[in-house]
Amino acid sequence: MTLSVADIERWDPDAVREVFHAATTRATTAREASSALANLPAFASWGGVAADAARDGIGRTTVDLDAHADEAVAVAQAAERAAHDIDKVKADLRRLQDDAQAARLEIDP
């Protein structure tokens, strides 16, 4: 795969940061839902086979929600690193372009 200067110039670190924010929000929401389910007040006074089955089902759901939150955190961290790296590559490219222009050279995007 060939990467051109024009490709780099189209990269938008702010769009990647939006992924970071969305994934962070998703992780927070999943953790809050997991915690709310795990602490339902109904289970304090509810007993019997049906309550045990409900607790078991909610337990599996909280495990799934926690796993989803962990995955969303991993996506957020990757997006944060990517946005930082995009900023660095674009800054390096700007310096290279400035140096080329100062040397009266032209870069073909």
Short mmCIF file of N, CA and C in Angstrom, two decimals:
data_model
loop_
_atom_site.label_atom_id
_atom_site.label_comp_id
_atom_site.label_asym_id
_atom_site.label_seq_id
_atom_site.Cartn_x
_atom_site.Cartn_y
_atom_site.Cartn_z
N MET A 1 0.84 -1.17 0.00
CA MET A 1 0.00 0.00 0.00
C MET A 1 0.89 1.24 0.00
N THR A 2 0.60 2.14 -0.87
CA THR A 2 1.36 3.38 -0.97
C THR A 2 0.63 4.48 -0.22
N LEU A 3 1.38 5.25 0.53
CA LEU A 3 0.83 6.37 1.28
C LEU A 3 1.42 7.64 0.69
N SER A 4 0.55 8.55 0.34
CA SER A 4 1.02 9.79 -0.28
C SER A 4 0.93 10.95 0.71
N VAL A 5 1.58 12.04 0.36
CA VAL A 5 1.49 13.27 1.14
C VAL A 5 0.03 13.72 1.20
N ALA A 6 -0.67 13.61 0.10
CA ALA A 6 -2.08 14.01 0.07
C ALA A 6 -2.90 13.17 1.04
N ASP A 7 -2.58 11.89 1.16
CA ASP A 7 -3.28 11.03 2.13
C ASP A 7 -3.07 11.56 3.55
N ILE A 8 -1.84 11.87 3.88
CA ILE A 8 -1.52 12.36 5.22
C ILE A 8 -2.23 13.68 5.49
N GLU A 9 -2.27 14.54 4.50
CA GLU A 9 -2.92 15.83 4.69
C GLU A 9 -4.42 15.68 4.95
N ARG A 10 -5.02 14.58 4.47
CA ARG A 10 -6.46 14.36 4.69
C ARG A 10 -6.75 13.76 6.07
N TRP A 11 -5.75 13.23 6.73
CA TRP A 11 -5.97 12.64 8.05
C TRP A 11 -6.50 13.70 9.00
N ASP A 12 -7.47 13.32 9.81
CA ASP A 12 -8.09 14.26 10.75
C ASP A 12 -7.98 13.71 12.18
N PRO A 13 -7.02 14.21 12.93
CA PRO A 13 -6.86 13.71 14.31
C PRO A 13 -8.09 14.01 15.18
N ASP A 14 -8.81 15.08 14.88
CA ASP A 14 -10.01 15.39 15.66
C ASP A 14 -11.10 14.35 15.45
N ALA A 15 -11.20 13.80 14.25
CA ALA A 15 -12.16 12.72 14.00
C ALA A 15 -11.79 11.49 14.81
N VAL A 16 -10.50 11.22 14.91
CA VAL A 16 -10.04 10.07 15.71
C VAL A 16 -10.29 10.34 17.19
N ARG A 17 -10.13 11.59 17.61
CA ARG A 17 -10.42 11.94 19.01
C ARG A 17 -11.91 11.76 19.31
N GLU A 18 -12.76 11.96 18.34
CA GLU A 18 -14.20 11.70 18.53
C GLU A 18 -14.43 10.22 18.83
N VAL A 19 -13.67 9.35 18.18
CA VAL A 19 -13.75 7.91 18.47
C VAL A 19 -13.33 7.68 19.92
N PHE A 20 -12.27 8.34 20.35
CA PHE A 20 -11.82 8.23 21.74
C PHE A 20 -12.94 8.62 22.70
N HIS A 21 -13.56 9.76 22.44
CA HIS A 21 -14.62 10.24 23.34
C HIS A 21 -15.83 9.30 23.32
N ALA A 22 -16.21 8.84 22.15
CA ALA A 22 -17.35 7.93 22.05
C ALA A 22 -17.07 6.61 22.77
N ALA A 23 -15.88 6.08 22.60
CA ALA A 23 -15.52 4.81 23.25
C ALA A 23 -15.43 4.99 24.77
N THR A 24 -14.91 6.12 25.21
CA THR A 24 -14.84 6.40 26.64
C THR A 24 -16.24 6.48 27.25
N THR A 25 -17.14 7.16 26.56
CA THR A 25 -18.52 7.27 27.02
C THR A 25 -19.18 5.89 27.05
N ARG A 26 -18.93 5.10 26.04
CA ARG A 26 -19.51 3.75 25.98
C ARG A 26 -19.00 2.91 27.14
N ALA A 27 -17.71 2.99 27.44
CA ALA A 27 -17.15 2.22 28.56
C ALA A 27 -17.78 2.65 29.88
N THR A 28 -17.90 3.94 30.08
CA THR A 28 -18.52 4.46 31.31
C THR A 28 -19.96 3.99 31.44
N THR A 29 -20.70 4.07 30.37
CA THR A 29 -22.10 3.66 30.39
C THR A 29 -22.23 2.17 30.67
N ALA A 30 -21.39 1.36 30.06
CA ALA A 30 -21.44 -0.09 30.29
C ALA A 30 -21.11 -0.41 31.74
N ARG A 31 -20.11 0.26 32.30
CA ARG A 31 -19.75 0.01 33.70
C ARG A 31 -20.88 0.44 34.65
N GLU A 32 -21.50 1.59 34.35
CA GLU A 32 -22.61 2.05 35.19
C GLU A 32 -23.80 1.08 35.12
N ALA A 33 -24.10 0.58 33.92
CA ALA A 33 -25.20 -0.38 33.77
C ALA A 33 -24.88 -1.67 34.52
N SER A 34 -23.66 -2.13 34.42
CA SER A 34 -23.24 -3.34 35.13
C SER A 34 -23.41 -3.17 36.63
N SER A 35 -22.95 -2.04 37.13
CA SER A 35 -23.04 -1.77 38.57
C SER A 35 -24.50 -1.67 39.01
N ALA A 36 -25.31 -1.00 38.23
CA ALA A 36 -26.73 -0.86 38.58
C ALA A 36 -27.43 -2.21 38.62
N LEU A 37 -27.13 -3.06 37.65
CA LEU A 37 -27.73 -4.40 37.64
C LEU A 37 -27.26 -5.23 38.83
N ALA A 38 -25.99 -5.14 39.13
CA ALA A 38 -25.44 -5.94 40.23
C ALA A 38 -25.99 -5.51 41.58
N ASN A 39 -26.48 -4.30 41.66
CA ASN A 39 -26.95 -3.76 42.94
C ASN A 39 -28.45 -3.47 42.96
N LEU A 40 -29.21 -4.23 42.21
CA LEU A 40 -30.66 -4.02 42.20
C LEU A 40 -31.23 -4.26 43.59
N PRO A 41 -32.01 -3.31 44.09
CA PRO A 41 -32.56 -3.47 45.44
C PRO A 41 -33.54 -4.64 45.57
N ALA A 42 -34.13 -5.07 44.49
CA ALA A 42 -35.10 -6.16 44.55
C ALA A 42 -34.47 -7.44 45.09
N PHE A 43 -33.19 -7.64 44.86
CA PHE A 43 -32.55 -8.87 45.29
C PHE A 43 -32.33 -8.93 46.80
N ALA A 44 -32.42 -7.81 47.46
CA ALA A 44 -32.24 -7.79 48.91
C ALA A 44 -33.33 -8.58 49.63
N SER A 45 -34.53 -8.55 49.08
CA SER A 45 -35.65 -9.21 49.76
C SER A 45 -36.24 -10.37 48.96
N TRP A 46 -35.71 -10.64 47.80
CA TRP A 46 -36.28 -11.67 46.92
C TRP A 46 -35.50 -12.96 47.09
N GLY A 47 -36.20 -14.06 47.25
CA GLY A 47 -35.54 -15.34 47.44
C GLY A 47 -36.18 -16.41 46.58
N GLY A 48 -35.64 -17.57 46.65
CA GLY A 48 -36.20 -18.70 45.95
C GLY A 48 -35.49 -18.99 44.64
N VAL A 49 -36.04 -19.99 43.94
CA VAL A 49 -35.46 -20.46 42.69
C VAL A 49 -35.48 -19.37 41.63
N ALA A 50 -36.58 -18.65 41.54
CA ALA A 50 -36.67 -17.58 40.53
C ALA A 50 -35.65 -16.48 40.80
N ALA A 51 -35.45 -16.14 42.05
CA ALA A 51 -34.46 -15.12 42.39
C ALA A 51 -33.06 -15.60 42.05
N ASP A 52 -32.79 -16.88 42.35
CA ASP A 52 -31.47 -17.42 42.02
C ASP A 52 -31.22 -17.40 40.52
N ALA A 53 -32.24 -17.75 39.74
CA ALA A 53 -32.12 -17.73 38.28
C ALA A 53 -31.90 -16.30 37.79
N ALA A 54 -32.62 -15.35 38.37
CA ALA A 54 -32.46 -13.95 37.97
C ALA A 54 -31.06 -13.45 38.32
N ARG A 55 -30.59 -13.80 39.52
CA ARG A 55 -29.24 -13.39 39.93
C ARG A 55 -28.19 -13.98 38.98
N ASP A 56 -28.39 -15.23 38.61
CA ASP A 56 -27.45 -15.88 37.69
C ASP A 56 -27.45 -15.17 36.33
N GLY A 57 -28.64 -14.88 35.83
CA GLY A 57 -28.75 -14.19 34.54
C GLY A 57 -28.14 -12.80 34.59
N ILE A 58 -28.40 -12.08 35.66
CA ILE A 58 -27.84 -10.74 35.82
C ILE A 58 -26.32 -10.83 35.99
N GLY A 59 -25.87 -11.86 36.67
CA GLY A 59 -24.43 -12.05 36.82
C GLY A 59 -23.75 -12.22 35.47
N ARG A 60 -24.35 -13.01 34.60
CA ARG A 60 -23.78 -13.19 33.25
C ARG A 60 -23.83 -11.87 32.46
N THR A 61 -24.91 -11.14 32.63
CA THR A 61 -25.05 -9.86 31.92
C THR A 61 -24.00 -8.86 32.41
N THR A 62 -23.76 -8.83 33.72
CA THR A 62 -22.75 -7.88 34.22
C THR A 62 -21.35 -8.26 33.73
N VAL A 63 -21.08 -9.55 33.62
CA VAL A 63 -19.79 -9.99 33.07
C VAL A 63 -19.66 -9.51 31.63
N ASP A 64 -20.73 -9.66 30.85
CA ASP A 64 -20.71 -9.20 29.46
C ASP A 64 -20.53 -7.69 29.38
N LEU A 65 -21.24 -6.95 30.23
CA LEU A 65 -21.12 -5.49 30.22
C LEU A 65 -19.71 -5.05 30.62
N ASP A 66 -19.14 -5.71 31.61
CA ASP A 66 -17.78 -5.37 32.02
C ASP A 66 -16.77 -5.67 30.90
N ALA A 67 -16.97 -6.78 30.20
CA ALA A 67 -16.09 -7.11 29.08
C ALA A 67 -16.24 -6.08 27.97
N HIS A 68 -17.47 -5.66 27.72
CA HIS A 68 -17.72 -4.62 26.70
C HIS A 68 -17.02 -3.32 27.11
N ALA A 69 -17.10 -2.98 28.38
CA ALA A 69 -16.44 -1.76 28.87
C ALA A 69 -14.93 -1.86 28.68
N ASP A 70 -14.37 -3.02 28.99
CA ASP A 70 -12.92 -3.22 28.80
C ASP A 70 -12.52 -3.05 27.34
N GLU A 71 -13.33 -3.59 26.45
CA GLU A 71 -13.05 -3.46 25.01
C GLU A 71 -13.16 -2.01 24.57
N ALA A 72 -14.16 -1.30 25.08
CA ALA A 72 -14.32 0.11 24.72
C ALA A 72 -13.14 0.93 25.23
N VAL A 73 -12.63 0.61 26.41
CA VAL A 73 -11.44 1.30 26.94
C VAL A 73 -10.24 1.04 26.03
N ALA A 74 -10.09 -0.19 25.56
CA ALA A 74 -8.98 -0.51 24.65
C ALA A 74 -9.09 0.28 23.35
N VAL A 75 -10.30 0.40 22.83
CA VAL A 75 -10.51 1.20 21.62
C VAL A 75 -10.19 2.66 21.89
N ALA A 76 -10.63 3.17 23.02
CA ALA A 76 -10.36 4.57 23.37
C ALA A 76 -8.87 4.83 23.47
N GLN A 77 -8.15 3.93 24.13
CA GLN A 77 -6.70 4.10 24.26
C GLN A 77 -6.01 4.06 22.91
N ALA A 78 -6.44 3.16 22.04
CA ALA A 78 -5.85 3.07 20.70
C ALA A 78 -6.14 4.33 19.91
N ALA A 79 -7.35 4.84 20.02
CA ALA A 79 -7.72 6.07 19.29
C ALA A 79 -6.92 7.26 19.81
N GLU A 80 -6.73 7.32 21.11
CA GLU A 80 -5.94 8.41 21.69
C GLU A 80 -4.51 8.38 21.17
N ARG A 81 -3.91 7.18 21.15
CA ARG A 81 -2.54 7.05 20.61
C ARG A 81 -2.51 7.41 19.13
N ALA A 82 -3.50 6.96 18.38
CA ALA A 82 -3.54 7.24 16.94
C ALA A 82 -3.65 8.74 16.68
N ALA A 83 -4.51 9.43 17.42
CA ALA A 83 -4.65 10.88 17.24
C ALA A 83 -3.33 11.59 17.52
N HIS A 84 -2.66 11.17 18.58
CA HIS A 84 -1.36 11.75 18.91
C HIS A 84 -0.36 11.50 17.78
N ASP A 85 -0.34 10.27 17.28
CA ASP A 85 0.58 9.92 16.20
C ASP A 85 0.27 10.70 14.92
N ILE A 86 -1.01 10.88 14.64
CA ILE A 86 -1.39 11.67 13.45
C ILE A 86 -0.88 13.10 13.60
N ASP A 87 -1.07 13.69 14.78
CA ASP A 87 -0.56 15.04 15.01
C ASP A 87 0.94 15.11 14.77
N LYS A 88 1.66 14.11 15.25
CA LYS A 88 3.12 14.09 15.09
C LYS A 88 3.51 13.96 13.62
N VAL A 89 2.89 13.04 12.90
CA VAL A 89 3.23 12.85 11.48
C VAL A 89 2.92 14.11 10.69
N LYS A 90 1.75 14.72 10.99
CA LYS A 90 1.40 15.94 10.26
C LYS A 90 2.37 17.09 10.58
N ALA A 91 2.79 17.19 11.82
CA ALA A 91 3.76 18.23 12.20
C ALA A 91 5.10 17.97 11.52
N ASP A 92 5.53 16.71 11.48
CA ASP A 92 6.77 16.37 10.78
C ASP A 92 6.67 16.70 9.30
N LEU A 93 5.53 16.42 8.70
CA LEU A 93 5.32 16.73 7.29
C LEU A 93 5.37 18.24 7.05
N ARG A 94 4.74 19.01 7.94
CA ARG A 94 4.78 20.48 7.78
C ARG A 94 6.22 20.99 7.86
N ARG A 95 7.00 20.44 8.79
CA ARG A 95 8.41 20.85 8.89
C ARG A 95 9.18 20.48 7.62
N LEU A 96 8.93 19.29 7.11
CA LEU A 96 9.58 18.85 5.89
C LEU A 96 9.19 19.76 4.71
N GLN A 97 7.92 20.11 4.63
CA GLN A 97 7.47 20.99 3.55
C GLN A 97 8.10 22.37 3.69
N ASP A 98 8.18 22.87 4.92
CA ASP A 98 8.80 24.18 5.15
C ASP A 98 10.29 24.14 4.78
N ASP A 99 10.96 23.07 5.17
CA ASP A 99 12.38 22.93 4.83
C ASP A 99 12.58 22.84 3.31
N ALA A 100 11.70 22.09 2.65
CA ALA A 100 11.79 21.96 1.18
C ALA A 100 11.57 23.31 0.53
N GLN A 101 10.56 24.04 1.00
CA GLN A 101 10.29 25.35 0.41
C GLN A 101 11.47 26.30 0.64
N ALA A 102 12.07 26.27 1.84
CA ALA A 102 13.23 27.12 2.13
C ALA A 102 14.40 26.77 1.22
N ALA A 103 14.49 25.52 0.81
CA ALA A 103 15.56 25.09 -0.07
C ALA A 103 15.15 25.21 -1.55
N ARG A 104 13.99 25.82 -1.76
CA ARG A 104 13.46 26.01 -3.12
C ARG A 104 13.20 24.70 -3.83
N LEU A 105 12.71 23.74 -3.04
CA LEU A 105 12.31 22.44 -3.59
C LEU A 105 10.80 22.34 -3.53
N GLU A 106 10.28 21.47 -4.32
CA GLU A 106 8.83 21.27 -4.35
C GLU A 106 8.54 19.80 -4.07
N ILE A 107 7.58 19.55 -3.21
CA ILE A 107 7.16 18.19 -2.90
C ILE A 107 5.88 17.91 -3.68
N ASP A 108 5.89 16.83 -4.41
CA ASP A 108 4.70 16.43 -5.18
C ASP A 108 3.80 15.58 -4.26
N PRO A 109 2.64 16.14 -3.90
CA PRO A 109 1.77 15.39 -2.99
C PRO A 109 1.25 14.09 -3.59
#
